[in-house]
Amino acid sequence: MPITLVRARSEVDAKDRAAFEGLMRKTHRQAYGFAFRLTGNGAEAEDLVQETYLRAFRFFYRYDAGMPFTNWIYRIMSNAHVDALRRRSRLRTSSLEQAGADGSTAWELPDLLASPDRPMLESLLDEPLQKAMNGMTAEFRTAVVLADLEGLAYDEIAETMGTSVGTVRSRIHRGRKQLRNHLLRNYPAEYGGLADEL
């Protein structure tokens, strides 16, 4: 999925633009994987990746080269995801004035064309686990994904999420507990052994 950077407003000169594009190419697959795990939907993941890289490009002059670029991208993506969830919750209600003459409401359907990475990423998380992840709050889901799926250390997660290590530990613990409870409650036959593991 190419991202057009030409239209983005930025204080980035040509040298920084080339550096950014190189970093973007190197991290795109990881960013999409993280976005897919946050959203659980290929189309939403692509939108989140695009929004993330546009924000990153606009503020590339603030990037600290001492920080891993992927951590910086994950932080921007986490914030963009929370922003999108807030916007979505405000737009969720459909007014009666928007209903058609027969009382039906027109909804825009998502594009179901799969990206090349989608089948591989969907296979990483089975359906019950993805449903459980989607039911978590954004903060818990982000912390669990960064720790358990991306393999980041607690201090890296704290830096990425802009919070303390103690908060990260708490979110991971509570997120894992939510996952375990959801899976045990809804899929006891498949995940009955989780009671001892988590």
C-alpha positions as a Markdown table, in Angstrom:
| # | Residue | x | y | z |
|---|---|---|---|---|
| 1 | Met | 0.0 | 0.0 | 0.0 |
| 2 | Pro | 1.9 | 3.1 | -1.2 |
| 3 | Ile | 1.5 | 6.2 | 0.8 |
| 4 | Thr | 1.6 | 9.5 | -1.0 |
| 5 | Leu | 3.8 | 11.8 | 1.1 |
| 6 | Val | 3.8 | 14.7 | -1.4 |
| 7 | Arg | 0.6 | 16.2 | -0.2 |
| 8 | Ala | 1.4 | 16.1 | 3.5 |
| 9 | Arg | 2.4 | 19.4 | 5.0 |
| 10 | Ser | 5.7 | 19.2 | 6.8 |
| 11 | Glu | 8.9 | 21.0 | 7.7 |
| 12 | Val | 10.9 | 18.1 | 6.4 |
| 13 | Asp | 13.6 | 18.8 | 3.9 |
| 14 | Ala | 14.6 | 16.5 | 1.0 |
| 15 | Lys | 17.3 | 14.7 | 3.1 |
| 16 | Asp | 14.9 | 14.0 | 5.9 |
| 17 | Arg | 12.2 | 13.0 | 3.4 |
| 18 | Ala | 14.5 | 10.3 | 2.0 |
| 19 | Ala | 15.4 | 9.1 | 5.5 |
| 20 | Phe | 11.8 | 8.9 | 6.5 |
| 21 | Glu | 10.8 | 7.0 | 3.3 |
| 22 | Gly | 13.6 | 4.5 | 4.0 |
| 23 | Leu | 12.5 | 4.0 | 7.6 |
| 24 | Met | 8.9 | 3.7 | 6.4 |
| 25 | Arg | 9.7 | 1.0 | 3.9 |
| 26 | Lys | 11.7 | -1.0 | 6.6 |
| 27 | Thr | 8.9 | -0.8 | 9.2 |
| 28 | His | 5.7 | -1.0 | 7.0 |
| 29 | Arg | 5.1 | -4.7 | 7.5 |
| 30 | Gln | 5.6 | -4.5 | 11.3 |
| 31 | Ala | 3.4 | -1.5 | 11.5 |
| 32 | Tyr | 0.6 | -3.2 | 9.5 |
| 33 | Gly | 0.9 | -6.3 | 11.7 |
| 34 | Phe | 0.6 | -4.1 | 14.8 |
| 35 | Ala | -2.4 | -2.2 | 13.3 |
| 36 | Phe | -4.1 | -5.4 | 12.4 |
| 37 | Arg | -3.8 | -6.7 | 15.9 |
| 38 | Leu | -5.2 | -3.5 | 17.3 |
| 39 | Thr | -8.1 | -3.3 | 14.9 |
| 40 | Gly | -8.8 | -6.9 | 14.0 |
| 41 | Asn | -9.8 | -5.7 | 10.5 |
| 42 | Gly | -7.6 | -5.4 | 7.4 |
| 43 | Ala | -9.2 | -2.3 | 6.0 |
| 44 | Glu | -9.1 | -0.5 | 9.3 |
| 45 | Ala | -5.5 | -1.6 | 9.8 |
| 46 | Glu | -4.6 | -0.1 | 6.4 |
| 47 | Asp | -6.3 | 3.2 | 7.3 |
| 48 | Leu | -4.5 | 3.2 | 10.7 |
| 49 | Val | -1.1 | 2.6 | 9.1 |
| 50 | Gln | -1.7 | 5.4 | 6.6 |
| 51 | Glu | -2.8 | 7.8 | 9.3 |
| 52 | Thr | 0.1 | 6.9 | 11.4 |
| 53 | Tyr | 2.7 | 7.4 | 8.7 |
| 54 | Leu | 1.1 | 10.7 | 7.7 |
| 55 | Arg | 1.3 | 11.9 | 11.3 |
| 56 | Ala | 4.9 | 10.6 | 11.6 |
| 57 | Phe | 5.9 | 12.4 | 8.5 |
| 58 | Arg | 4.4 | 15.7 | 9.6 |
| 59 | Phe | 6.3 | 15.5 | 12.9 |
| 60 | Phe | 9.5 | 13.7 | 11.7 |
| 61 | Tyr | 11.6 | 16.7 | 12.8 |
| 62 | Arg | 10.6 | 15.8 | 16.4 |
| 63 | Tyr | 11.8 | 12.2 | 16.0 |
| 64 | Asp | 14.7 | 11.3 | 18.3 |
| 65 | Ala | 17.2 | 9.1 | 16.4 |
| 66 | Gly | 18.2 | 7.5 | 19.6 |
| 67 | Met | 14.8 | 5.9 | 19.9 |
| 68 | Pro | 13.9 | 2.9 | 17.8 |
| 69 | Phe | 11.8 | 4.1 | 14.9 |
| 70 | Thr | 9.3 | 1.2 | 15.3 |
| 71 | Asn | 8.7 | 2.3 | 19.0 |
| 72 | Trp | 8.0 | 5.8 | 17.8 |
| 73 | Ile | 5.6 | 4.5 | 15.1 |
| 74 | Tyr | 3.9 | 2.3 | 17.6 |
| 75 | Arg | 3.3 | 5.2 | 19.9 |
| 76 | Ile | 1.9 | 7.4 | 17.1 |
| 77 | Met | -0.3 | 4.4 | 16.0 |
| 78 | Ser | -1.6 | 3.8 | 19.5 |
| 79 | Asn | -2.6 | 7.4 | 19.8 |
| 80 | Ala | -4.2 | 7.4 | 16.4 |
| 81 | His | -6.1 | 4.2 | 17.2 |
| 82 | Val | -7.5 | 5.7 | 20.4 |
| 83 | Asp | -8.5 | 8.9 | 18.5 |
| 84 | Ala | -10.2 | 6.8 | 15.9 |
| 85 | Leu | -12.1 | 4.8 | 18.5 |
| 86 | Arg | -13.3 | 8.0 | 20.1 |
| 87 | Arg | -14.5 | 9.4 | 16.8 |
| 88 | Arg | -16.2 | 6.1 | 16.0 |
| 89 | Ser | -18.1 | 6.1 | 19.3 |
| 90 | Arg | -19.4 | 9.6 | 18.6 |
| 91 | Leu | -20.5 | 8.6 | 15.1 |
| 92 | Arg | -22.1 | 5.2 | 16.0 |
| 93 | Thr | -25.6 | 6.4 | 16.5 |
| 94 | Ser | -27.7 | 6.8 | 13.4 |
| 95 | Ser | -30.3 | 9.5 | 13.4 |
| 96 | Leu | -33.9 | 8.8 | 12.3 |
| 97 | Glu | -33.6 | 11.6 | 9.9 |
| 98 | Gln | -31.0 | 9.6 | 7.9 |
| 99 | Ala | -33.4 | 6.6 | 7.6 |
| 100 | Gly | -35.0 | 6.0 | 4.2 |
| 101 | Ala | -38.7 | 6.1 | 3.5 |
| 102 | Asp | -39.1 | 2.4 | 4.4 |
| 103 | Gly | -37.2 | 3.0 | 7.7 |
| 104 | Ser | -34.0 | 1.4 | 6.5 |
| 105 | Thr | -30.6 | 3.0 | 7.0 |
| 106 | Ala | -27.9 | 3.0 | 4.4 |
| 107 | Trp | -24.6 | 1.9 | 5.7 |
| 108 | Glu | -21.3 | 2.0 | 3.9 |
| 109 | Leu | -19.8 | -1.5 | 3.6 |
| 110 | Pro | -16.1 | -2.0 | 4.0 |
| 111 | Asp | -13.9 | -2.9 | 1.1 |
| 112 | Leu | -13.5 | -6.7 | 1.4 |
| 113 | Leu | -10.5 | -6.9 | -1.0 |
| 114 | Ala | -7.8 | -8.5 | 1.1 |
| 115 | Ser | -4.3 | -7.1 | 1.2 |
| 116 | Pro | -1.5 | -9.6 | 0.6 |
| 117 | Asp | -0.6 | -9.7 | 4.3 |
| 118 | Arg | -4.2 | -10.1 | 5.6 |
| 119 | Pro | -4.5 | -14.0 | 5.4 |
| 120 | Met | -1.1 | -14.4 | 7.1 |
| 121 | Leu | -2.0 | -11.9 | 9.9 |
| 122 | Glu | -5.5 | -13.4 | 10.4 |
| 123 | Ser | -4.0 | -16.8 | 10.8 |
| 124 | Leu | -1.7 | -15.5 | 13.7 |
| 125 | Leu | -4.7 | -15.1 | 16.0 |
| 126 | Asp | -7.6 | -17.6 | 16.0 |
| 127 | Glu | -11.1 | -16.2 | 15.8 |
| 128 | Pro | -11.9 | -16.5 | 19.6 |
| 129 | Leu | -8.7 | -14.8 | 20.5 |
| 130 | Gln | -9.3 | -12.0 | 18.0 |
| 131 | Lys | -12.8 | -11.5 | 19.4 |
| 132 | Ala | -11.5 | -11.4 | 22.9 |
| 133 | Met | -8.8 | -8.9 | 21.9 |
| 134 | Asn | -11.4 | -6.7 | 20.1 |
| 135 | Gly | -13.5 | -6.6 | 23.3 |
| 136 | Met | -10.7 | -5.1 | 25.4 |
| 137 | Thr | -10.2 | -1.5 | 26.0 |
| 138 | Ala | -7.6 | 0.2 | 23.6 |
| 139 | Glu | -5.1 | 0.7 | 26.4 |
| 140 | Phe | -5.1 | -2.9 | 27.6 |
| 141 | Arg | -5.1 | -4.3 | 24.1 |
| 142 | Thr | -2.2 | -2.1 | 23.0 |
| 143 | Ala | -0.2 | -3.1 | 26.1 |
| 144 | Val | -0.9 | -6.8 | 25.6 |
| 145 | Val | -0.1 | -6.7 | 21.9 |
| 146 | Leu | 3.2 | -4.8 | 22.4 |
| 147 | Ala | 4.3 | -7.3 | 25.1 |
| 148 | Asp | 3.0 | -10.6 | 24.0 |
| 149 | Leu | 2.9 | -10.3 | 20.2 |
| 150 | Glu | 5.6 | -7.7 | 19.4 |
| 151 | Gly | 7.9 | -8.8 | 22.2 |
| 152 | Leu | 8.8 | -5.4 | 23.5 |
| 153 | Ala | 10.2 | -5.0 | 27.0 |
| 154 | Tyr | 8.1 | -3.2 | 29.7 |
| 155 | Asp | 10.3 | 0.0 | 29.5 |
| 156 | Glu | 10.0 | 0.1 | 25.7 |
| 157 | Ile | 6.2 | -0.3 | 26.0 |
| 158 | Ala | 6.1 | 2.5 | 28.6 |
| 159 | Glu | 8.0 | 4.8 | 26.3 |
| 160 | Thr | 5.8 | 3.8 | 23.3 |
| 161 | Met | 2.6 | 4.4 | 25.2 |
| 162 | Gly | 3.8 | 7.5 | 27.0 |
| 163 | Thr | 3.2 | 6.1 | 30.5 |
| 164 | Ser | 5.1 | 4.6 | 33.5 |
| 165 | Val | 6.4 | 1.0 | 33.7 |
| 166 | Gly | 4.0 | 0.4 | 36.6 |
| 167 | Thr | 1.1 | 1.4 | 34.5 |
| 168 | Val | 2.3 | -0.9 | 31.7 |
| 169 | Arg | 2.6 | -3.8 | 34.1 |
| 170 | Ser | -1.0 | -3.1 | 35.4 |
| 171 | Arg | -2.4 | -2.8 | 31.9 |
| 172 | Ile | -0.8 | -6.0 | 30.8 |
| 173 | His | -1.9 | -7.9 | 33.9 |
| 174 | Arg | -5.5 | -6.6 | 33.6 |
| 175 | Gly | -5.6 | -7.2 | 29.8 |
| 176 | Arg | -4.4 | -10.8 | 30.1 |
| 177 | Lys | -7.0 | -11.3 | 32.9 |
| 178 | Gln | -9.7 | -9.9 | 30.6 |
| 179 | Leu | -8.5 | -12.2 | 27.8 |
| 180 | Arg | -8.4 | -15.3 | 30.0 |
| 181 | Asn | -11.9 | -14.6 | 31.5 |
| 182 | His | -13.4 | -14.0 | 28.1 |
| 183 | Leu | -11.9 | -17.2 | 26.6 |
| 184 | Leu | -12.9 | -19.3 | 29.6 |
| 185 | Arg | -16.4 | -17.9 | 29.7 |
| 186 | Asn | -17.1 | -18.2 | 26.0 |
| 187 | Tyr | -14.9 | -21.1 | 24.9 |
| 188 | Pro | -14.4 | -23.4 | 27.9 |
| 189 | Ala | -13.7 | -26.6 | 25.9 |
| 190 | Glu | -11.0 | -25.0 | 23.8 |
| 191 | Tyr | -9.3 | -22.8 | 26.4 |
| 192 | Gly | -10.0 | -24.6 | 29.7 |
| 193 | Gly | -6.3 | -25.0 | 30.3 |
| 194 | Leu | -5.8 | -21.3 | 30.4 |
| 195 | Ala | -6.9 | -21.1 | 34.1 |
| 196 | Asp | -3.5 | -22.5 | 35.1 |
| 197 | Glu | -1.4 | -20.7 | 32.5 |
| 198 | Leu | -2.2 | -17.0 | 32.9 |
